[in-house]
CSV table of C-alpha atoms and ligand atoms in Angstrom, one decimal:
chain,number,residue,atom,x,y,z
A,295,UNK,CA,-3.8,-1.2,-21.2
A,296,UNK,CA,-6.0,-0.9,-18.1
A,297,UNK,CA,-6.4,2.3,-16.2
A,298,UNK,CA,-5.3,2.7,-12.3
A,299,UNK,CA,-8.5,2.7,-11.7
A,300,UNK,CA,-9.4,-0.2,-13.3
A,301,UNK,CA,-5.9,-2.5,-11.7
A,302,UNK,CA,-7.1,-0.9,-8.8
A,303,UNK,CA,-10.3,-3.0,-9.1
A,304,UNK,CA,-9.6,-6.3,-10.5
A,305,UNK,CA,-6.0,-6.8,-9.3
A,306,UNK,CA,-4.9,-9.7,-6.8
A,307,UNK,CA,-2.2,-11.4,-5.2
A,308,UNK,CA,-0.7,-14.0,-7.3
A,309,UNK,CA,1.4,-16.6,-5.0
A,310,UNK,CA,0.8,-19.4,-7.8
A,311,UNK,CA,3.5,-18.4,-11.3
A,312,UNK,CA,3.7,-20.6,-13.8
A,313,UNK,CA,7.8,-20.7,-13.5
A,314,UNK,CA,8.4,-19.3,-17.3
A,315,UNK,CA,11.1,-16.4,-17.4
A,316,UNK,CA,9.3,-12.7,-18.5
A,317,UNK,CA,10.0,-12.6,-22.3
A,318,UNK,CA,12.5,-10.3,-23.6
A,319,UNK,CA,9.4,-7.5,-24.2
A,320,UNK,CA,8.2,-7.6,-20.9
A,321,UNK,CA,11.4,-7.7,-19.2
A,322,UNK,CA,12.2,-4.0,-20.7
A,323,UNK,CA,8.9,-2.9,-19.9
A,324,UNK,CA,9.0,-3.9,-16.4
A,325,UNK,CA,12.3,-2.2,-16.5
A,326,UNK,CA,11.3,0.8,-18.1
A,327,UNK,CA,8.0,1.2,-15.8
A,328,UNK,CA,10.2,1.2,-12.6
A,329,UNK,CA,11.6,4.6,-13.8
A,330,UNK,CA,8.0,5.8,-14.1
A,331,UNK,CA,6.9,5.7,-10.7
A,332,UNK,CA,6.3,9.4,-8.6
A,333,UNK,CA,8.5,10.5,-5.7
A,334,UNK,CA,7.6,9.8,-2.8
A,335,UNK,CA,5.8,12.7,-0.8
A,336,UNK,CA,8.1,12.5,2.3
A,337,UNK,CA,11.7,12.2,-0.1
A,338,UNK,CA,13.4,9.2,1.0
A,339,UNK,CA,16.0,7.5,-1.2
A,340,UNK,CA,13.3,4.6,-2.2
A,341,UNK,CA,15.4,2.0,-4.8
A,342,UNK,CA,14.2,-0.6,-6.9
A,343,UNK,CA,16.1,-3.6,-8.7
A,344,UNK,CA,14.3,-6.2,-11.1
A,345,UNK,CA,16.2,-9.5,-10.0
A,346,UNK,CA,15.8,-13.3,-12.2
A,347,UNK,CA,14.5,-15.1,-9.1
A,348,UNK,CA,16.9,-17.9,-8.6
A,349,UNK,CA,16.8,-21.4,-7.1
A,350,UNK,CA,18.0,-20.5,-3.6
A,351,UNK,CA,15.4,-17.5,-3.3
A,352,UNK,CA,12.4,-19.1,-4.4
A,353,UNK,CA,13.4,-21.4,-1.6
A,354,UNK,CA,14.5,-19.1,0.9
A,355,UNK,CA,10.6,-17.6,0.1
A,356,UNK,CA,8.8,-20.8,0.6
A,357,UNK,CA,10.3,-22.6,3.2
A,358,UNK,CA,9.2,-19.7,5.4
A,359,UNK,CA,5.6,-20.6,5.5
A,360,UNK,CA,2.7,-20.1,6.5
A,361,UNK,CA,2.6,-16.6,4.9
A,362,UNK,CA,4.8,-15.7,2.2
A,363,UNK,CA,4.4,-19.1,0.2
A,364,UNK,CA,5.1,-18.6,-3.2
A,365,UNK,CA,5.6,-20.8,-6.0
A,366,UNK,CA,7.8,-20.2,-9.4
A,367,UNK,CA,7.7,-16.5,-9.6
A,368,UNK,CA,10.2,-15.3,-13.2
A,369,UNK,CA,11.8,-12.2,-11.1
A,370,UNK,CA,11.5,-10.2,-7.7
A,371,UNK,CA,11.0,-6.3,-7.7
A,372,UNK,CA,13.0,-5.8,-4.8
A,373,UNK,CA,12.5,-2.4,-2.8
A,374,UNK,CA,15.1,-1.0,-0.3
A,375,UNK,CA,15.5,2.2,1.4
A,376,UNK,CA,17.2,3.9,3.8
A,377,UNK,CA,16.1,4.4,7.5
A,378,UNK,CA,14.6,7.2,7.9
A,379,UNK,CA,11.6,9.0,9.9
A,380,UNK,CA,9.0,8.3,7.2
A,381,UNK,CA,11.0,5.3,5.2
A,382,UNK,CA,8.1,3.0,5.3
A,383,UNK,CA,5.1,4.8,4.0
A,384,UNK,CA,7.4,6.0,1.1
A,385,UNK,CA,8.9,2.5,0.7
A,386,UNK,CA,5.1,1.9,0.2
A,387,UNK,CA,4.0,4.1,-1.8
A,388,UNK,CA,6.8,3.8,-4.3
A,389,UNK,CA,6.5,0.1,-4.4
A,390,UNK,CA,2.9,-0.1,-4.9
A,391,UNK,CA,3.1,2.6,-7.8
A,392,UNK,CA,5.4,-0.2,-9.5
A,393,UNK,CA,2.7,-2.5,-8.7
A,394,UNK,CA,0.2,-0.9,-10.5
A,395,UNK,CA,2.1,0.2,-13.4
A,396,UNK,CA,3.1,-4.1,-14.1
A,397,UNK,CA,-0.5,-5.2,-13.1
A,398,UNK,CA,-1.5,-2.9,-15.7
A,399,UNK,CA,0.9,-4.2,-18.5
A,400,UNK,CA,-0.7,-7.6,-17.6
A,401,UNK,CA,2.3,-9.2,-15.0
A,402,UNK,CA,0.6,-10.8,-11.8
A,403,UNK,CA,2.5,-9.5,-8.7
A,404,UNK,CA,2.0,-10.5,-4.8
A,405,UNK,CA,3.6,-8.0,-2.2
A,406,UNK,CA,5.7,-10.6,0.3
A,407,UNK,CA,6.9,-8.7,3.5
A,408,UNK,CA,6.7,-11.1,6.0
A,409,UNK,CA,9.1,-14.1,6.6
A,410,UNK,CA,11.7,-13.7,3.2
A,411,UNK,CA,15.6,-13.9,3.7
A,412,UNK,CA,16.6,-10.0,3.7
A,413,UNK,CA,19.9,-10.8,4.1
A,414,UNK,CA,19.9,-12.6,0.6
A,415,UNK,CA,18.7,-10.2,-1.9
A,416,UNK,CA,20.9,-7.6,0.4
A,417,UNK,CA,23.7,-9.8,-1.1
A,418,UNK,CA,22.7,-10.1,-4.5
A,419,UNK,CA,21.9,-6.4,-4.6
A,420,UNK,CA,25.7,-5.4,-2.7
A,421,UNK,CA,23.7,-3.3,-0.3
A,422,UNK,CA,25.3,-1.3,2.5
A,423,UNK,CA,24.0,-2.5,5.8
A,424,UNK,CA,22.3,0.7,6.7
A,425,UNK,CA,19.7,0.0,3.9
A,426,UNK,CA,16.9,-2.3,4.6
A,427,UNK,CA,14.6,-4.0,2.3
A,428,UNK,CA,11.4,-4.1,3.8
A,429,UNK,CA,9.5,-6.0,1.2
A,430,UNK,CA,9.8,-7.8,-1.8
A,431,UNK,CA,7.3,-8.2,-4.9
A,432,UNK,CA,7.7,-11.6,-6.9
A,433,UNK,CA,6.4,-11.2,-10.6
A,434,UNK,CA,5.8,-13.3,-13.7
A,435,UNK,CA,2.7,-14.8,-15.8
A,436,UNK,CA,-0.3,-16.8,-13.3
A,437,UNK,CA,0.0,-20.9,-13.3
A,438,UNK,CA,-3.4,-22.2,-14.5
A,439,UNK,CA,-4.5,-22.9,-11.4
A,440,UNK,CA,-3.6,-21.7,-7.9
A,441,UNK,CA,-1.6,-23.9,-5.5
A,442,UNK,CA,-3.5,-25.6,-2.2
A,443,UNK,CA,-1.4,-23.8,0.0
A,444,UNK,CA,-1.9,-20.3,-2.1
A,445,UNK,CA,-5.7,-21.0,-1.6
A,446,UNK,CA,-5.7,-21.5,2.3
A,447,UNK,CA,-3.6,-18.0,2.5
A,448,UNK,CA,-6.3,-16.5,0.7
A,449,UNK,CA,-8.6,-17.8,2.9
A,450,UNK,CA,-7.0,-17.3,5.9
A,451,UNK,CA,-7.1,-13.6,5.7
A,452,UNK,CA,-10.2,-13.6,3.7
A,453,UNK,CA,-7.9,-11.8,1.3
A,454,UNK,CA,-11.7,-11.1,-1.2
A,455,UNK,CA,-13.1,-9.4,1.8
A,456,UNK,CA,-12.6,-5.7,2.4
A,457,UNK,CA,-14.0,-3.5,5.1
A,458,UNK,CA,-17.0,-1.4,4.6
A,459,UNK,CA,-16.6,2.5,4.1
A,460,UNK,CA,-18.3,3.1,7.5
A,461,UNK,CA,-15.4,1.2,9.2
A,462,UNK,CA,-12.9,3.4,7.1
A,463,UNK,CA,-13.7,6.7,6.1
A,464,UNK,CA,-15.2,9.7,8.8
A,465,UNK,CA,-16.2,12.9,9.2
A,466,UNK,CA,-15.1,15.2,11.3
A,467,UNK,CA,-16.8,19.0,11.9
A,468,UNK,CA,-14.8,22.2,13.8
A,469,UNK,CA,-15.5,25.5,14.4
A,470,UNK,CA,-12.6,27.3,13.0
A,471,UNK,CA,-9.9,25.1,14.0
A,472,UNK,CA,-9.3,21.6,15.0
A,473,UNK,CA,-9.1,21.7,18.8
A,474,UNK,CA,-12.2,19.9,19.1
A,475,UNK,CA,-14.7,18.4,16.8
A,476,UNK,CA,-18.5,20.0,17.1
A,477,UNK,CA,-19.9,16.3,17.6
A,478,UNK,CA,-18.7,12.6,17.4
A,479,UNK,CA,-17.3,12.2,14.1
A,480,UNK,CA,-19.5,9.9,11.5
A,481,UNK,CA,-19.0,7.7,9.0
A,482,UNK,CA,-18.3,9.4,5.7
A,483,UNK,CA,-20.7,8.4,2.7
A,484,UNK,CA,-19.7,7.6,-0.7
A,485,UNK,CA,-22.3,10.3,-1.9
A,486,UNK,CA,-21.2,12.8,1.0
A,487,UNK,CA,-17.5,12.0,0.1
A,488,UNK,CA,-18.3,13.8,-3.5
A,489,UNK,CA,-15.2,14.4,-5.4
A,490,UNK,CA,-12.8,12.1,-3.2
A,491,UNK,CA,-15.4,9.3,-4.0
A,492,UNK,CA,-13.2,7.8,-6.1
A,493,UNK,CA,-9.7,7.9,-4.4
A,494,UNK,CA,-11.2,6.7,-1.3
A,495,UNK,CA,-12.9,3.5,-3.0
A,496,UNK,CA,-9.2,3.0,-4.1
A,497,UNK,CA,-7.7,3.2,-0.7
A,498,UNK,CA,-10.3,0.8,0.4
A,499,UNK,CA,-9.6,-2.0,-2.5
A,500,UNK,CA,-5.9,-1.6,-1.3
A,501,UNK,CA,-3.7,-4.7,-0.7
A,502,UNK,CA,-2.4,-4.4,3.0
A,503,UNK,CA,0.1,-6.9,5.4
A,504,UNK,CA,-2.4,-10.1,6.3
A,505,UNK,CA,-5.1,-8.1,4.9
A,506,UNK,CA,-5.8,-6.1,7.9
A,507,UNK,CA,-6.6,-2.8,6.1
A,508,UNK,CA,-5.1,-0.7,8.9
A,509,UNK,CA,-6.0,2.8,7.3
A,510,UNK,CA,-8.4,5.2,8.4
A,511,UNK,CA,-9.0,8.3,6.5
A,512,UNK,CA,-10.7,11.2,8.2
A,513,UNK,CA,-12.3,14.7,6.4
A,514,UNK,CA,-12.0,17.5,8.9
A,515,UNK,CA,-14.0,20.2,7.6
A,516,UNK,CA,-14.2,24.0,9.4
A,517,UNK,CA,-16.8,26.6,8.8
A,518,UNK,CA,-14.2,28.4,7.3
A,519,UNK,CA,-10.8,27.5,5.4
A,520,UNK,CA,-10.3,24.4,3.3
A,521,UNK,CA,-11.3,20.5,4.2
A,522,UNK,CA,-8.3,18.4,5.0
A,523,UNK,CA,-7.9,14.4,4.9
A,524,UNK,CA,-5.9,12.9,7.6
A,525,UNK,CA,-4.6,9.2,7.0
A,526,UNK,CA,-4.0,7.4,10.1
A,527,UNK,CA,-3.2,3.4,11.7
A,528,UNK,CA,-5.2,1.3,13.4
A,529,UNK,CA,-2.8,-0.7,14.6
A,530,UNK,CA,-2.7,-4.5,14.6
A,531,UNK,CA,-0.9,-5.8,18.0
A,532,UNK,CA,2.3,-6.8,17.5
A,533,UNK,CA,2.5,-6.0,13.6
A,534,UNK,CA,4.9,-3.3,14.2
A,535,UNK,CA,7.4,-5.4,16.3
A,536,UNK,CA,7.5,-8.6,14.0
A,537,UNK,CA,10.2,-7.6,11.8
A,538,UNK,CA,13.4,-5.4,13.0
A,539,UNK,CA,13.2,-1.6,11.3
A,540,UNK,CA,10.6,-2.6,9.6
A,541,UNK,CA,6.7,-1.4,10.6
A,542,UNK,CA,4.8,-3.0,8.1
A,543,UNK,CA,1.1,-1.2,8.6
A,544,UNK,CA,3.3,2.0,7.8
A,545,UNK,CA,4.1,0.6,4.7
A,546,UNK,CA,0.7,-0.1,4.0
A,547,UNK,CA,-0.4,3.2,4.5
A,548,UNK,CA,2.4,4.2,2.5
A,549,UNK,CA,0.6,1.9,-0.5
A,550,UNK,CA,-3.0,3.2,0.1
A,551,UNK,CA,-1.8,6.8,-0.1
A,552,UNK,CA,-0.1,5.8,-3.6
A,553,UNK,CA,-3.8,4.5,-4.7
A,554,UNK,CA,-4.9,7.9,-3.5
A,555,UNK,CA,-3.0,9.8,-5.5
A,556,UNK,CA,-2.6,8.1,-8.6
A,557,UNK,CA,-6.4,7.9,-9.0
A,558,UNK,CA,-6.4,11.8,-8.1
A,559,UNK,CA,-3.9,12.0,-10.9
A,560,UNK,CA,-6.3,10.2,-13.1
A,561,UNK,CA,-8.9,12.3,-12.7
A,562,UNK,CA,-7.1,15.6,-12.6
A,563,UNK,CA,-7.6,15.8,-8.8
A,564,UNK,CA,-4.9,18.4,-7.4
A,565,UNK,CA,-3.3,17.7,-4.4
A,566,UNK,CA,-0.5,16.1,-2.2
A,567,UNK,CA,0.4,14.4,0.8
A,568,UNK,CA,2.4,15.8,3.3
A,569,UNK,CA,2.7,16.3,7.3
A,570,UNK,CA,-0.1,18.4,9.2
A,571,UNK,CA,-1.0,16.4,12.3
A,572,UNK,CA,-4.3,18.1,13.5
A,573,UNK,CA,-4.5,19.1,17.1
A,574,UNK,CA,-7.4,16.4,17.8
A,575,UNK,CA,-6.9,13.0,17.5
A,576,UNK,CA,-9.5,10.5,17.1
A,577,UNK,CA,-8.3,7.6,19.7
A,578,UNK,CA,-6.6,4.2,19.3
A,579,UNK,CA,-4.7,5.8,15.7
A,580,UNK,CA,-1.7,7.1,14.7
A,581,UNK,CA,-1.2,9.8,12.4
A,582,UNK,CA,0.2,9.2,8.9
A,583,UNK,CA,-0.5,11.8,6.8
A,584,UNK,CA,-2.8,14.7,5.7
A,585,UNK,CA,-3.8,15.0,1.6
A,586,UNK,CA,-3.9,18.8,1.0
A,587,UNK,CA,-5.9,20.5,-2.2
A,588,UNK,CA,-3.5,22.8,-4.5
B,814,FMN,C1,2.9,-4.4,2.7
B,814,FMN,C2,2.4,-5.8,2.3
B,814,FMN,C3,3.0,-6.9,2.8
B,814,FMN,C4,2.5,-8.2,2.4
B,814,FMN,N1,3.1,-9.3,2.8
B,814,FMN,C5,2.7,-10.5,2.4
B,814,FMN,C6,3.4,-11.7,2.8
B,814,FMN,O1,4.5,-11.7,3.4
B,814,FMN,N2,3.0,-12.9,2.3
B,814,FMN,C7,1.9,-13.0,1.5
B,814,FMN,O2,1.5,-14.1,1.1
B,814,FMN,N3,1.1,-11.9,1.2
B,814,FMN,C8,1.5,-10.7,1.6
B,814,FMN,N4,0.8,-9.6,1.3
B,814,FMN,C9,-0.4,-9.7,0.4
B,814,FMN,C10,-1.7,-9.5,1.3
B,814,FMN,O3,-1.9,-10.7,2.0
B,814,FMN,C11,-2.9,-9.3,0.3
B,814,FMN,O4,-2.6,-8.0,-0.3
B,814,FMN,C12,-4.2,-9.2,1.1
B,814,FMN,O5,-4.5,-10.5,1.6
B,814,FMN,C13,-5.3,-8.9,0.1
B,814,FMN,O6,-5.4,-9.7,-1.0
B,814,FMN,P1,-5.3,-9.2,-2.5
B,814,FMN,O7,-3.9,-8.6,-2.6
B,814,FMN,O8,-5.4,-10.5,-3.3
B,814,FMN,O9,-6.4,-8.2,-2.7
B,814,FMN,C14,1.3,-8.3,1.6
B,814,FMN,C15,0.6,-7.1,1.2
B,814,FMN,C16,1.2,-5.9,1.6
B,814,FMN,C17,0.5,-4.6,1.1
């Protein structure tokens, strides 16, 4: 079995299954590694439910094209949660944990939280109102070959392509505190990142909404007291209107933080995410989260 960081690395999005059912092995593991994910850092009531994907979804999921077309996937992971302050970057990183964990036992996944019919696997599930699912995962073994329309998705958002650290990672320097920074922040190295090297190269491969790869991590570091990561948006326009309750670059944050910290985990990194908003701001983001040493 591969290593996080490993799926991390070679995973993609499958859109194209070949329509076979999981066998009876796999179904239990899938169902077993759903139990293994980590709470979430900010505790919401994140649920999962392994579904047999059924005639009317997979056409509820691929009539709404362009994004979201996917072809004969065996079962949906499907997520829900209840509304809450920070819902959707715990949605995501609970989701994405499950990702990993079937990647790794050799199941093909494709996040879909775009255009999918809520409302239906709400119904299958007998879910109260007040809980939304905010994204699905369909799973199942790869077709031989990817569909046409599978192939322009990938291309549309240049779903290879990932930004280069410079773009994503910074480096902030204070005084003593974090009123002001001493200079312009720079781009963070991969050599000057040192030991977050590796959960940063994670965050980076991350799978995000149209591939937009909204998160921006920076290190604030003082001349005295202990470095601290911030994780924040850059928001697309309109991303966090397109879908009622639902902000999807939230979520993705919510799924790079995950790849932060299982890698961490990995490598016997200690720390955690929770809520310490600095006093400075870089502009044009919004603050996420802050990874804090134990
Ligand atoms: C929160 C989230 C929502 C996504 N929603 C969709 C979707 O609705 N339809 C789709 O085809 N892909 C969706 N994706 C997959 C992304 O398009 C894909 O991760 C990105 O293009 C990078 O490609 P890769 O996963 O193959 O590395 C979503 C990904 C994430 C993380």
């Amino acid at each position: 079995m591969k290593n996080a960081r490993e799926v991390i690395s070679t995973r993609l999005s499958c859109r194209s299954f070949d329509g076979q059912p999981l066998s009876t092995d796999d179904e239990a593991a899938v169902t077993s590694l759903l139990k293994q994910v980590n709470d979430p850092p900010f505790g919401s009531p994140v649920g999962m439910a392994l579904v047999s994907a059924t005639d009317t979804m997979i056409a509820d999921i691929s009539e709404r094209a362009p994004y979201g077309v996917v072809h004969n996937p065996a079962q949906f992971i499907v997520g829900y949660v209840q509304k809450g302050r920070h819902s959707m970057e715990d949605f995501g990183y609970v989701l994405e944990q499950a990702v990993l964990h079937v990647e790794a036992h050799g199941i093909s996944t494709c996040w879909l939280g775009g255009t999918f019919n809520r409302g239906g696997f709400a119904a299958v599930l007998g879910l109260d109102s007040d809980v939304l699912i905010p994204a699905v995962v369909p799973i199942g073994y790869p077709a031989r070959r990817r569909t046409v329309s599978e192939g322009s998705i990938r291309f549309s958002v240049g779903a290879r392509k990932r930004k280069r650290w410079s773009e994503l990672f910074f480096e902030a320097e204070f005084w003593d505190d974090d009123d002001k920074p001493q200079s312009p922040p720079f781009a963070l190295s991969p050599a000057a990142a040192a030991d977050y090297e590796a959960m940063l190269e994670a965050v980076r491969l991350a799978p995000s909404t149209s591939n937009q790869q909204p998160w921006r991590i920076y290190r604030y570091s003082a001349d005295s007291g202990p470095d601290m990561l911030h994780l924040f948006v850059s928001r697309t326009t309109g991303f966090d209107k397109a879908i009622k309750d639902v902000d999807m670059q939230r979520i993705d944050a919510g799924v790079a933080m995950a790849h932060f910290s299982v890698v961490a985990d990995e490598i016997g990194f200690r720390g955690h995410w929770t809520e310490r908003k600095p006093s400075w701001m870089p502009r044009g983001v919004d603050y996420v989260a802050t990874w804090v040493e134990d």
